PDB file of C-alpha atoms in Angstrom:
ATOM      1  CA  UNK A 485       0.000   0.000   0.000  1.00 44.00           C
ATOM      2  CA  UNK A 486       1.215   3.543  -1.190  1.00 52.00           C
ATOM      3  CA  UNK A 487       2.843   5.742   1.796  1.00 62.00           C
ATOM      4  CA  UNK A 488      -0.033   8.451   1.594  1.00 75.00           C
ATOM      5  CA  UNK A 489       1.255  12.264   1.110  1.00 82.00           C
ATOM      6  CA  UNK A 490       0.718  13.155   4.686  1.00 87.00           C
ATOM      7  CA  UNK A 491       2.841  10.429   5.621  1.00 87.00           C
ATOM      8  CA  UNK A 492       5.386  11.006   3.174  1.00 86.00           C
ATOM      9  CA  UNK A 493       5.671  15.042   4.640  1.00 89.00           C
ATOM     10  CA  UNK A 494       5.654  14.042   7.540  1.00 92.00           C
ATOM     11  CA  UNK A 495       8.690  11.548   6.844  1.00 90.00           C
ATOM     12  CA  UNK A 496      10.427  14.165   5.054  1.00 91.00           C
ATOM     13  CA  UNK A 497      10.248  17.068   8.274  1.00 93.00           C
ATOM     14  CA  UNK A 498      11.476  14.357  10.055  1.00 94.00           C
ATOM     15  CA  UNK A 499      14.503  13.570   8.066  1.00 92.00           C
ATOM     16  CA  UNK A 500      14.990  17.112   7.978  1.00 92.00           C
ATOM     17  CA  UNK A 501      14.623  17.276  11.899  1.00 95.00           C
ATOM     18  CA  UNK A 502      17.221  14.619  12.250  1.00 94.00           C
ATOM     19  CA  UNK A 503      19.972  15.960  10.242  1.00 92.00           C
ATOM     20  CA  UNK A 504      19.373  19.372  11.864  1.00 93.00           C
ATOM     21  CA  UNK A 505      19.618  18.349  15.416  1.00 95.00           C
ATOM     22  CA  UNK A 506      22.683  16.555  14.375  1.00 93.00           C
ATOM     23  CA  UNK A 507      23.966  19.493  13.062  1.00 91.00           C
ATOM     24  CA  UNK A 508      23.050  22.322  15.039  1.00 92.00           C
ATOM     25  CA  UNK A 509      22.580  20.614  18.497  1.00 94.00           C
ATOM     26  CA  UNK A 510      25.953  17.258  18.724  1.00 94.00           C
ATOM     27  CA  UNK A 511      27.858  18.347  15.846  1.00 91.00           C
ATOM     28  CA  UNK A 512      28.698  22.043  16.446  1.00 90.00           C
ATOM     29  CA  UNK A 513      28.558  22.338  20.186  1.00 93.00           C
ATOM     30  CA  UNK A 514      30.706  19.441  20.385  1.00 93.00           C
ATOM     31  CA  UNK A 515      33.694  21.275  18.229  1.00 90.00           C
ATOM     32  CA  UNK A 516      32.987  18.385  15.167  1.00 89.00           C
ATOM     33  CA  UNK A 517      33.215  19.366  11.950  1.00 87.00           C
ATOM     34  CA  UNK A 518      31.067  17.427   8.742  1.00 84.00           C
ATOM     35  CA  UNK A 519      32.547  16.846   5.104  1.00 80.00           C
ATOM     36  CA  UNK A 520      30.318  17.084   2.521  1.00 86.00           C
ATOM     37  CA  UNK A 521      28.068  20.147   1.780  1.00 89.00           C
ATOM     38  CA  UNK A 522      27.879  20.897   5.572  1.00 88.00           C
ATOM     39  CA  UNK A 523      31.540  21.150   5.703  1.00 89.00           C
ATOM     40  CA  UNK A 524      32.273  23.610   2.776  1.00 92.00           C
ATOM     41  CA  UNK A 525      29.332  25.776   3.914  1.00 92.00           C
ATOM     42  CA  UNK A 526      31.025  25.947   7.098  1.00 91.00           C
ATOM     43  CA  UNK A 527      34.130  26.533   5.763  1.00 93.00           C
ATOM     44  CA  UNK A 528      32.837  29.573   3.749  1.00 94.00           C
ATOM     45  CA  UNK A 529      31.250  30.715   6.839  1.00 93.00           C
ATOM     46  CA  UNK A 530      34.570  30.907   8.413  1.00 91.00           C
ATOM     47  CA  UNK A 531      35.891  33.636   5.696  1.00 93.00           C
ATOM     48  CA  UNK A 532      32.647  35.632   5.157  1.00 94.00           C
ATOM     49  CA  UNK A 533      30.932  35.193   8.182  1.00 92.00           C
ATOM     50  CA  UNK A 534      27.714  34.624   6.610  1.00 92.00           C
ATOM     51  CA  UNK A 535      25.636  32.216   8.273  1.00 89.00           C
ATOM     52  CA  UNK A 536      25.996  28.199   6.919  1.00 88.00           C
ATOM     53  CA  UNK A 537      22.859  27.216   6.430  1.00 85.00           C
ATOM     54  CA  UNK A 538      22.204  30.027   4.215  1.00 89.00           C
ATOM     55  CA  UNK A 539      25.251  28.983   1.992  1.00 91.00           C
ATOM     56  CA  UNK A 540      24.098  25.712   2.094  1.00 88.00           C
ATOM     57  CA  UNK A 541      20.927  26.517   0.445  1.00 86.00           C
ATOM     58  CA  UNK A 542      22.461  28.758  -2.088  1.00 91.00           C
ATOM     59  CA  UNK A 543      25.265  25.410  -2.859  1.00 91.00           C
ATOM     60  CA  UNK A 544      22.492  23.055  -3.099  1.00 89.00           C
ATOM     61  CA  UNK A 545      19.744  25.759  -5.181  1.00 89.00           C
ATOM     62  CA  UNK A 546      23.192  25.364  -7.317  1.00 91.00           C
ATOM     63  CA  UNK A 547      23.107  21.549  -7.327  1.00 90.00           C
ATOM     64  CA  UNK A 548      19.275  21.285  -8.474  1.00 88.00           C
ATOM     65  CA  UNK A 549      19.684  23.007 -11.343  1.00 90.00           C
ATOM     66  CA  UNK A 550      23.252  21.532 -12.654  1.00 90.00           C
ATOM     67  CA  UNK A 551      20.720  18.187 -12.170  1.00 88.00           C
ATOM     68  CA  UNK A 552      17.985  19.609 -14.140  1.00 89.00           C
ATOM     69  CA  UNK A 553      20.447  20.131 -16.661  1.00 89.00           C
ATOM     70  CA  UNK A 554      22.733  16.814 -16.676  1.00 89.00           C
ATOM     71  CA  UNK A 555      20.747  14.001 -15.049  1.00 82.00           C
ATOM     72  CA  UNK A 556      16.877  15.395 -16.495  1.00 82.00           C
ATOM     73  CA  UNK A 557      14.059  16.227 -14.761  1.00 82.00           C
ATOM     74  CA  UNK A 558      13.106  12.855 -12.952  1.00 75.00           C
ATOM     75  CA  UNK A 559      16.672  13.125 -10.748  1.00 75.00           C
ATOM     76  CA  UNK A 560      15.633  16.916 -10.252  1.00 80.00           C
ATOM     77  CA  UNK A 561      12.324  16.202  -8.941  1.00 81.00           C
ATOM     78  CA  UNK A 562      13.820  13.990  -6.332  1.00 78.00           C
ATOM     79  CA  UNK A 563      15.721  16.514  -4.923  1.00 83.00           C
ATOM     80  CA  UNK A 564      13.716  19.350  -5.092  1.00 86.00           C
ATOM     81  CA  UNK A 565      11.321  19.016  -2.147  1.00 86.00           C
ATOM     82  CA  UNK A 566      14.923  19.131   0.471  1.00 86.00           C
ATOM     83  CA  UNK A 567      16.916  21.405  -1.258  1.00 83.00           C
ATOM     84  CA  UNK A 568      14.289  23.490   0.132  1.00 85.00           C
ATOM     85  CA  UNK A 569      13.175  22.352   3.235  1.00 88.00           C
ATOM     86  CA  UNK A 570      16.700  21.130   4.918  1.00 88.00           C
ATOM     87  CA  UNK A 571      18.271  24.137   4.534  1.00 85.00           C
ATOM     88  CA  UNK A 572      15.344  26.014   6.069  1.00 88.00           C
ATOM     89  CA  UNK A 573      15.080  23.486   9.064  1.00 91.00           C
ATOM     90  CA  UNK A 574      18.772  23.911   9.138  1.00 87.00           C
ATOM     91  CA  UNK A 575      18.374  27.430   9.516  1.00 87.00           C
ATOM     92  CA  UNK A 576      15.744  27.675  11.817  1.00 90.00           C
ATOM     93  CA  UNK A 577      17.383  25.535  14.214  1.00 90.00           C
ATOM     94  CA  UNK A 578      20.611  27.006  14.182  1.00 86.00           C
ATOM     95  CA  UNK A 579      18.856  30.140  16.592  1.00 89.00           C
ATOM     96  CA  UNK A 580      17.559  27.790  18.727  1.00 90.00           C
ATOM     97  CA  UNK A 581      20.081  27.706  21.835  1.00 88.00           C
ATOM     98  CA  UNK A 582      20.034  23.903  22.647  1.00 92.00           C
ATOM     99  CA  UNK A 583      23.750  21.872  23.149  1.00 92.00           C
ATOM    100  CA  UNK A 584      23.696  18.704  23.845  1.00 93.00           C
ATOM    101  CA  UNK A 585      27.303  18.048  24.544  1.00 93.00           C
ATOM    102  CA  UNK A 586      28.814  15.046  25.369  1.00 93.00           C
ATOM    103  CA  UNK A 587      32.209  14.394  28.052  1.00 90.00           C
ATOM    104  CA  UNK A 588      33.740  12.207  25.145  1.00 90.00           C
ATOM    105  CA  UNK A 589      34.309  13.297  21.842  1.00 89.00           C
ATOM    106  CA  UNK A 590      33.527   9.929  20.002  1.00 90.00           C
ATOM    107  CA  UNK A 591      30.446   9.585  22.147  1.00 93.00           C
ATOM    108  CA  UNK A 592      29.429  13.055  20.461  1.00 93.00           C
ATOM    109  CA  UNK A 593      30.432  11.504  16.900  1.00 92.00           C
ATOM    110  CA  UNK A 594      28.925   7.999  16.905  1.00 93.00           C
ATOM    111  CA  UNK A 595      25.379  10.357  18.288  1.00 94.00           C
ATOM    112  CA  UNK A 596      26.179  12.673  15.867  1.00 93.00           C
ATOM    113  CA  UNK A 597      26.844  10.052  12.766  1.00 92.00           C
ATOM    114  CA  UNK A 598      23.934   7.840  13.734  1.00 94.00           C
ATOM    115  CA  UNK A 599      21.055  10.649  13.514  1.00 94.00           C
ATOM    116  CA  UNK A 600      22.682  12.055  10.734  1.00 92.00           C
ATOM    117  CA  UNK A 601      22.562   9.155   8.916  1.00 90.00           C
ATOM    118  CA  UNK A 602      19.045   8.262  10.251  1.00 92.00           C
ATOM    119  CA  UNK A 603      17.783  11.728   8.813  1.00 91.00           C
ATOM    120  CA  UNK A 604      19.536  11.212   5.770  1.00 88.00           C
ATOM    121  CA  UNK A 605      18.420   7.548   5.131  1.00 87.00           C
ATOM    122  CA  UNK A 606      14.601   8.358   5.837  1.00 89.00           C
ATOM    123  CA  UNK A 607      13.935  10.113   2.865  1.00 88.00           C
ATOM    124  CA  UNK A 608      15.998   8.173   0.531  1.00 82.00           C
ATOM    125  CA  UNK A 609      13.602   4.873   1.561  1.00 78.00           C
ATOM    126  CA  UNK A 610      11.072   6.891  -0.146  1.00 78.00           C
ATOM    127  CA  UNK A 611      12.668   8.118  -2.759  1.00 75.00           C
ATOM    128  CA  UNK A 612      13.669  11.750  -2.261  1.00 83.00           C
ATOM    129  CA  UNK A 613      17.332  13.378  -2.003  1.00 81.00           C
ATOM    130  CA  UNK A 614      19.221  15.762  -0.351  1.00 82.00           C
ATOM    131  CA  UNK A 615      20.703  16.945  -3.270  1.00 79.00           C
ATOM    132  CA  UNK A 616      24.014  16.989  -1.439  1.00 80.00           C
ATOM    133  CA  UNK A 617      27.516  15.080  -2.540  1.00 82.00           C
ATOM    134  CA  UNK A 618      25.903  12.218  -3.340  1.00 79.00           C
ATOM    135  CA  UNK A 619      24.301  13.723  -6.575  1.00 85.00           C
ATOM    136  CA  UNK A 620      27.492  15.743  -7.491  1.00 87.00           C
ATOM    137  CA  UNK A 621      28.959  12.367  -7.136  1.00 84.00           C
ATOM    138  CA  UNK A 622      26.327  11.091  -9.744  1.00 83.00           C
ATOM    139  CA  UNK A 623      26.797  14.135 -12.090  1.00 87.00           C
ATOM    140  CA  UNK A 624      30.094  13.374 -11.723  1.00 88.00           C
ATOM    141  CA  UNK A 625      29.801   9.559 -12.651  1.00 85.00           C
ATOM    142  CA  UNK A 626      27.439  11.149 -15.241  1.00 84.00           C
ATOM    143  CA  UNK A 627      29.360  13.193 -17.332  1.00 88.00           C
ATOM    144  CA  UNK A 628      32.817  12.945 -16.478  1.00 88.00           C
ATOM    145  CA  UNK A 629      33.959   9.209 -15.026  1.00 87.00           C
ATOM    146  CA  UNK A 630      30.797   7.479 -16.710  1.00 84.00           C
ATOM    147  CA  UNK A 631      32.978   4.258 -15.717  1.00 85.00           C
ATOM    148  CA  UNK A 632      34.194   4.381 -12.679  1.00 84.00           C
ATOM    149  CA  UNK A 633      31.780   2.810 -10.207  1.00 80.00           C
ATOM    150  CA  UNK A 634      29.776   5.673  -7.478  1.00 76.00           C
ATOM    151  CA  UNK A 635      31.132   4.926  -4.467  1.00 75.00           C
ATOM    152  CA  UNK A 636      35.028   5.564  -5.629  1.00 82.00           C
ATOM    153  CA  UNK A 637      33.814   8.847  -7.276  1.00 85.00           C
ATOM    154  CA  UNK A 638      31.890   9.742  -3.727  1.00 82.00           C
ATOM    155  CA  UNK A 639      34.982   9.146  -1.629  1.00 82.00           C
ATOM    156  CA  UNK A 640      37.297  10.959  -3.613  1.00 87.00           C
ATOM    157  CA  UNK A 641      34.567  13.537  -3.492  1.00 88.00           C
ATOM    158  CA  UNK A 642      34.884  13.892   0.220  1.00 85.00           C
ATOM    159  CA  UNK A 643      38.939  13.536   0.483  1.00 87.00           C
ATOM    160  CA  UNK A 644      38.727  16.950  -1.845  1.00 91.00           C
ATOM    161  CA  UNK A 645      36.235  18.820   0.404  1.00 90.00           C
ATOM    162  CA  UNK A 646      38.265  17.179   3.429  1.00 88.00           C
ATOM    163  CA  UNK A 647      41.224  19.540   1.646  1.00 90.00           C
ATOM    164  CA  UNK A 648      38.998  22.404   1.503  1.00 93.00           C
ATOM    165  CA  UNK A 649      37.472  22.411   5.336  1.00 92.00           C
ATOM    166  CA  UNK A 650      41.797  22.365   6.134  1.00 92.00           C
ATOM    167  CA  UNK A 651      41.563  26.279   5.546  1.00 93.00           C
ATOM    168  CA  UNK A 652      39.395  26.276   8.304  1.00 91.00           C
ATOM    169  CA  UNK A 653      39.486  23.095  10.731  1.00 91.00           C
ATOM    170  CA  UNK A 654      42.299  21.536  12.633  1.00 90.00           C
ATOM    171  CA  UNK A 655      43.553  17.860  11.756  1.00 90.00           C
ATOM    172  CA  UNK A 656      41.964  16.638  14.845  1.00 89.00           C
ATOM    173  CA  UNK A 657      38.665  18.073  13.689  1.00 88.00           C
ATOM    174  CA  UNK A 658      38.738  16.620   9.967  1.00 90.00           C
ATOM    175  CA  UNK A 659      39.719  13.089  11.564  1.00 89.00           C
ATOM    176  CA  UNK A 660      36.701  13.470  13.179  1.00 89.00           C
ATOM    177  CA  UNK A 661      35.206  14.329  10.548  1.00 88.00           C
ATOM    178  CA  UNK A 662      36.010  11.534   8.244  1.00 87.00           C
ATOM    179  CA  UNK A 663      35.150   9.160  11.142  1.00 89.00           C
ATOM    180  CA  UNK A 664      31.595  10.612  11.344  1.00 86.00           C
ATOM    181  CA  UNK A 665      31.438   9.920   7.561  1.00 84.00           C
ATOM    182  CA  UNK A 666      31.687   6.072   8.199  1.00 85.00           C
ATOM    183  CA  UNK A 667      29.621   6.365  10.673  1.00 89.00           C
ATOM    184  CA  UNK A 668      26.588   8.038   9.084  1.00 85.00           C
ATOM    185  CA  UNK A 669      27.259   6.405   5.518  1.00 81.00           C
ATOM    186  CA  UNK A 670      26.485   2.941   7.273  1.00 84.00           C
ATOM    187  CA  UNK A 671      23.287   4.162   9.155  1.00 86.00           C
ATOM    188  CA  UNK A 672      22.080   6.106   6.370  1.00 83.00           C
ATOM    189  CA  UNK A 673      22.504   2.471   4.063  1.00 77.00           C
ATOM    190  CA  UNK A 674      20.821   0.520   7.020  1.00 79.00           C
ATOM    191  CA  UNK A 675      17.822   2.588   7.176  1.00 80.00           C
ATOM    192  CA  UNK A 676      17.867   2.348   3.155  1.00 71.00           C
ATOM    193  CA  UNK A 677      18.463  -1.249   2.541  1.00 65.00           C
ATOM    194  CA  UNK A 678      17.946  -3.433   5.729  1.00 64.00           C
ATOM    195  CA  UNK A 679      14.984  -1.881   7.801  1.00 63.00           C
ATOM    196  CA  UNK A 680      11.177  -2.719   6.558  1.00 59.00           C
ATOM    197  CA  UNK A 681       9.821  -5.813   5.286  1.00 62.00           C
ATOM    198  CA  UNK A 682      12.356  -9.363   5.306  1.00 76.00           C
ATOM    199  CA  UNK A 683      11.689 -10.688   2.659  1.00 82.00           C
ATOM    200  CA  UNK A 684      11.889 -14.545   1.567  1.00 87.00           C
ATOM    201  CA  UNK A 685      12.338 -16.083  -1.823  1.00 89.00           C
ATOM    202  CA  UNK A 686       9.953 -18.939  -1.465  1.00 91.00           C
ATOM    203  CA  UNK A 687      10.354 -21.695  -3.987  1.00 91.00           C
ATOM    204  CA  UNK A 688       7.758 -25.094  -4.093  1.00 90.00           C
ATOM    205  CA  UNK A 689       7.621 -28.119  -6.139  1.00 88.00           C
ATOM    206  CA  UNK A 690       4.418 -30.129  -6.817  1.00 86.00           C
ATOM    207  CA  UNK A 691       1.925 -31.315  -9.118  1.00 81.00           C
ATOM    208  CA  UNK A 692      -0.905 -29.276  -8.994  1.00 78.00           C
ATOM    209  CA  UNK A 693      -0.137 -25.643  -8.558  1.00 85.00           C
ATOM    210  CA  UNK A 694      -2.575 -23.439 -10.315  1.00 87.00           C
ATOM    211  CA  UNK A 695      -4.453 -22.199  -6.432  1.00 89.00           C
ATOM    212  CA  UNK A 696      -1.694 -21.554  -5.052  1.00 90.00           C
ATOM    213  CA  UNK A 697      -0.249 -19.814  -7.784  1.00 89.00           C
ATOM    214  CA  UNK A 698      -3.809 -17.715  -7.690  1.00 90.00           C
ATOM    215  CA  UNK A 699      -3.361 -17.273  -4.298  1.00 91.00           C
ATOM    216  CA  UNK A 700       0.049 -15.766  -4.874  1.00 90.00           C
ATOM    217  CA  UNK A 701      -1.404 -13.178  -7.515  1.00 90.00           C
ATOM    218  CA  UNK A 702      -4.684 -12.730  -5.929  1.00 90.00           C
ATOM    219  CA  UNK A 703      -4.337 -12.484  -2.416  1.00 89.00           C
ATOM    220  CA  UNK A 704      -1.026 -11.610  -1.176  1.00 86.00           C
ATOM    221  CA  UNK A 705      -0.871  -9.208  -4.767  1.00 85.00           C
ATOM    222  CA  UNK A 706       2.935 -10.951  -5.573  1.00 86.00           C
ATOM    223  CA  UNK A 707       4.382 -12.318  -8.801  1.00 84.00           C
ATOM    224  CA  UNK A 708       4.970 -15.715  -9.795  1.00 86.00           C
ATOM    225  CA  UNK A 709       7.359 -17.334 -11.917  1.00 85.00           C
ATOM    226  CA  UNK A 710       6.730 -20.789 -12.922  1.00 86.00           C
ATOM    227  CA  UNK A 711       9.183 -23.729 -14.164  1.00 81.00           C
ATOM    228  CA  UNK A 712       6.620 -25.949 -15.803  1.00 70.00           C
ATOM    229  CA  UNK A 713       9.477 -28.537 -16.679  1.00 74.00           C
ATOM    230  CA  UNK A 714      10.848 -29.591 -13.687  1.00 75.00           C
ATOM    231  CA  UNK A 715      11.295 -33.454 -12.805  1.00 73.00           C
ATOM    232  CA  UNK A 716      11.185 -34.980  -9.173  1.00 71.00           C
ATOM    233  CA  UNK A 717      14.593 -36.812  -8.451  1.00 72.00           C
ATOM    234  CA  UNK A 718      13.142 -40.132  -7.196  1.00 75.00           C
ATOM    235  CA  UNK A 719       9.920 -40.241  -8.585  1.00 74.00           C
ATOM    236  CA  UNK A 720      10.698 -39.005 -12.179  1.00 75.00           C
ATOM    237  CA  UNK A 721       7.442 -37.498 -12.401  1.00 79.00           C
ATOM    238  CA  UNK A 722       6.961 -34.474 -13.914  1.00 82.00           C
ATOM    239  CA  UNK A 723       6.816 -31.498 -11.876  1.00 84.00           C
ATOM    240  CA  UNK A 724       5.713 -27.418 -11.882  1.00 85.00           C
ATOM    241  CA  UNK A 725       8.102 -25.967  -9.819  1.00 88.00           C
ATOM    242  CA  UNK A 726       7.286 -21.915  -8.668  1.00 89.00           C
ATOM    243  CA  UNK A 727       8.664 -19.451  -6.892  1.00 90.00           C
ATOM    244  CA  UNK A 728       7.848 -15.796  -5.381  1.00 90.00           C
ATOM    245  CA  UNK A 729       9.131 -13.082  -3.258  1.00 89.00           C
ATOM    246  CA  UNK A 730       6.923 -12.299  -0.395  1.00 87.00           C
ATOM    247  CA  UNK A 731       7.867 -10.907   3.008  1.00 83.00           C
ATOM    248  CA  UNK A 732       7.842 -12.502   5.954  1.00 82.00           C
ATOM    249  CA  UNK A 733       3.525 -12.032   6.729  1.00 83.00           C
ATOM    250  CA  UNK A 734       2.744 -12.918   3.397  1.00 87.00           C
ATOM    251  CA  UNK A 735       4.871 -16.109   3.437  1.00 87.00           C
ATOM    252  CA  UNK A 736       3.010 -17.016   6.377  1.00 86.00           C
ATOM    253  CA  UNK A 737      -0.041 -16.512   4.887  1.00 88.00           C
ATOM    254  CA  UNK A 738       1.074 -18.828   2.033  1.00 89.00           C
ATOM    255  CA  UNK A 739       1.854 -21.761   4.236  1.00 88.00           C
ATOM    256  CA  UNK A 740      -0.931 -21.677   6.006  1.00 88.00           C
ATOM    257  CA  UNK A 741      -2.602 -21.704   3.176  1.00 89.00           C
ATOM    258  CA  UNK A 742      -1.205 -24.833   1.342  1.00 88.00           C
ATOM    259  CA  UNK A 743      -1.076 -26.141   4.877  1.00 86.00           C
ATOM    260  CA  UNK A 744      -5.133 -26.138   4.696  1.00 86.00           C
ATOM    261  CA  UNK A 745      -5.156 -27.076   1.378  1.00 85.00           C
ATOM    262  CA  UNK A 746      -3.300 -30.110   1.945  1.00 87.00           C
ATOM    263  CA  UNK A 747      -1.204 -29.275  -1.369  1.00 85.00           C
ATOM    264  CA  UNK A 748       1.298 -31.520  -1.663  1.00 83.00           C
ATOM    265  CA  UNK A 749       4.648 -29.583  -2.675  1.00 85.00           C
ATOM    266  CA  UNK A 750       8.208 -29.611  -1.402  1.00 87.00           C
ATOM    267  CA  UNK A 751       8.659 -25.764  -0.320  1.00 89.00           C
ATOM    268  CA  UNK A 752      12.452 -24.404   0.095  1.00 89.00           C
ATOM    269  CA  UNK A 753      12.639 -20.683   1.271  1.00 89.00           C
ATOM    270  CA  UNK A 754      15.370 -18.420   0.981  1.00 87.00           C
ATOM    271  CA  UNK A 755      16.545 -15.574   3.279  1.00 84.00           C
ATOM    272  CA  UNK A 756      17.046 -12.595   0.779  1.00 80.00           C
ATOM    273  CA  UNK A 757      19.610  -9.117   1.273  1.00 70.00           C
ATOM    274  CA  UNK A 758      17.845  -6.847  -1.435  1.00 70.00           C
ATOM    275  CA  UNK A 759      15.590  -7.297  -4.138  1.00 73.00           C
ATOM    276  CA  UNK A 760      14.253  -4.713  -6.609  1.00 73.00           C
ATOM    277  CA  UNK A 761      11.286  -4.038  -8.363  1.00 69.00           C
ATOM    278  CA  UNK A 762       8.161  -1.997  -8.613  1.00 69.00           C
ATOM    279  CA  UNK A 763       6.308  -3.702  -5.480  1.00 66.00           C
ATOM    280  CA  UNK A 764       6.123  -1.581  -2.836  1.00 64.00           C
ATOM    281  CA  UNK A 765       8.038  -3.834  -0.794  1.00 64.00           C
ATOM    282  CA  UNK A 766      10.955  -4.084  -3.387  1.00 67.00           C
ATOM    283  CA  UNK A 767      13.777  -1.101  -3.947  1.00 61.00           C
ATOM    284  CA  UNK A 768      14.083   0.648  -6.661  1.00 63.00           C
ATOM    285  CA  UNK A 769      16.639   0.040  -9.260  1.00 56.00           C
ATOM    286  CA  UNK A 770      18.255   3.349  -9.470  1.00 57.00           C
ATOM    287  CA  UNK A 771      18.515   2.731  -5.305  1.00 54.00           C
ATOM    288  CA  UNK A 772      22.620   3.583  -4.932  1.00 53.00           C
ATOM    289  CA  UNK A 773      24.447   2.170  -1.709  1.00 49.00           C
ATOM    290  CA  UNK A 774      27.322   3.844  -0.874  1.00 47.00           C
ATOM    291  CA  UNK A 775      29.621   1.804   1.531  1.00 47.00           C
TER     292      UNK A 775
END
């Protein structure tokens, strides 16, 4: 079932929410510093003294349109929703006077990298973008190194705005820095890829298939694909052998129901990692994980 657009708002302010409080409330009172847009707006701010979140919306008003222009109008649309919001939230919490500041310095990171990448990763799982590094890493990969895989064009990315934030940040602070990376990059990808449905790749072997193949399409609303020339081992019969993906209710809804049926099939299911698709429960294909 479709997230409806209140729900999908409301995800997006709280994405937004996250990455601010991260920002304005761990990162900064703490003495961290960020890479990416965060960090060269910052860096900036340190010369002109204008406020970051203002050159952060400017940098990433910037970004949407070299999109509209090299990646088209569907990559645009993605981004355009934050690249208005975030930096608003951004600034808007940046006069609100609350620290939270931590006695160790890598507590303050690992909080700092964790709802950072939570804030980040909330959006992406239904389908919007910051419009930050990780698209000038695709317009990069786009028009420039079309093929050299994302994820080397991302890091070398951030190892040239880690150069840039030394005009204005100590080592200490850009070590930090590039720790906090890792650390958000991986809970940005979990919230992505790993949280929501399990899902199973459930495979069965029998004779006479056709309800449960209509309870596959009809009732649980998943695809089928069927073998029809499959052979049992022992018996030499022929055999229709089917699988689908489902996640973990739906398979138990299947079992039960061949279970009542008395359908006699040998079933075999299979953990899956990722699996994409147009189901709701599926990622898309133009998902990217960065690791």
């Amino acid at each position: 079932m479709k997230k409806s657009p209140v729900f999908r708002a409301f995800l997006l302010i709280l994405g937004c929410l996250c990455c601010s409080i991260a920002t304005n409330w761990i990162m900064i009172p703490n003495g961290l510093a960020a890479p990416g847009i965060t960090g060269i707006s910052m860096t900036i701010e340190h010369f002109t003294g204008i406020n970051y979140a203002l050159i952060y919306y400017a940098i990433t008003i910037l970004i949407l349109i070299v999109t509209w222009m090299t990646l088209g109008k569907k990559d645009a649309s993605n981004i355009i929703i934050l690249s208005i919001l975030y930096p608003m939230v951004l600034w808007v919490l940046s006069f609100v006077d609350v620290q939270i500041i931590f006695e160790e310095k890598l507590i303050a990171l690992a909080a700092f990298g964790v709802l950072y990448g939570v804030g980040i990763g909330i959006p992406y799982r239904i389908g919007f973008s910051y419009g930050g590094d990780d698209t000038v890493a695709k317009i990069l990969k786009k028009t420039i190194w079309k093929s050299t895989e994302l994820k080397k064009i991302y890091y070398f990315e951030e190892i040239i705005i880690l150069l840039f934030m030394m005009l204005a940040f100590s080592l200490d602070q850009l070590a930090y820095a590039f720790a906090g990376q890792l650390i958000y990059v991986n809970s940005m990808n979990y919230i992505v890829f790993n949280l929501g449905p399990k899902l199973y790749d459930v495979q069965m072997i029998g004779k006479d298939m056709e309800k449960i193949e209509d309870f596959v399409i009809n009732k649980i609303h998943k695809s089928v694909t069927i073998y029809s020339d499959a052979m049992g081992g022992y018996s030499r019969e022929p055999k229709v052998q089917m699988s689908c993906v489902c996640n973990s209710r739906e398979y138990v809804q299947l079992r039960e129901f061949i279970k009542e049926g008395n359908y006699e099939c040998f079933i075999k299911v299979l953990p899956l990692i990722h699996v994409f698709g147009n189901n709701r429960d599926f990622h898309r294909l133009d998902d990217e994980n960065i690791e």
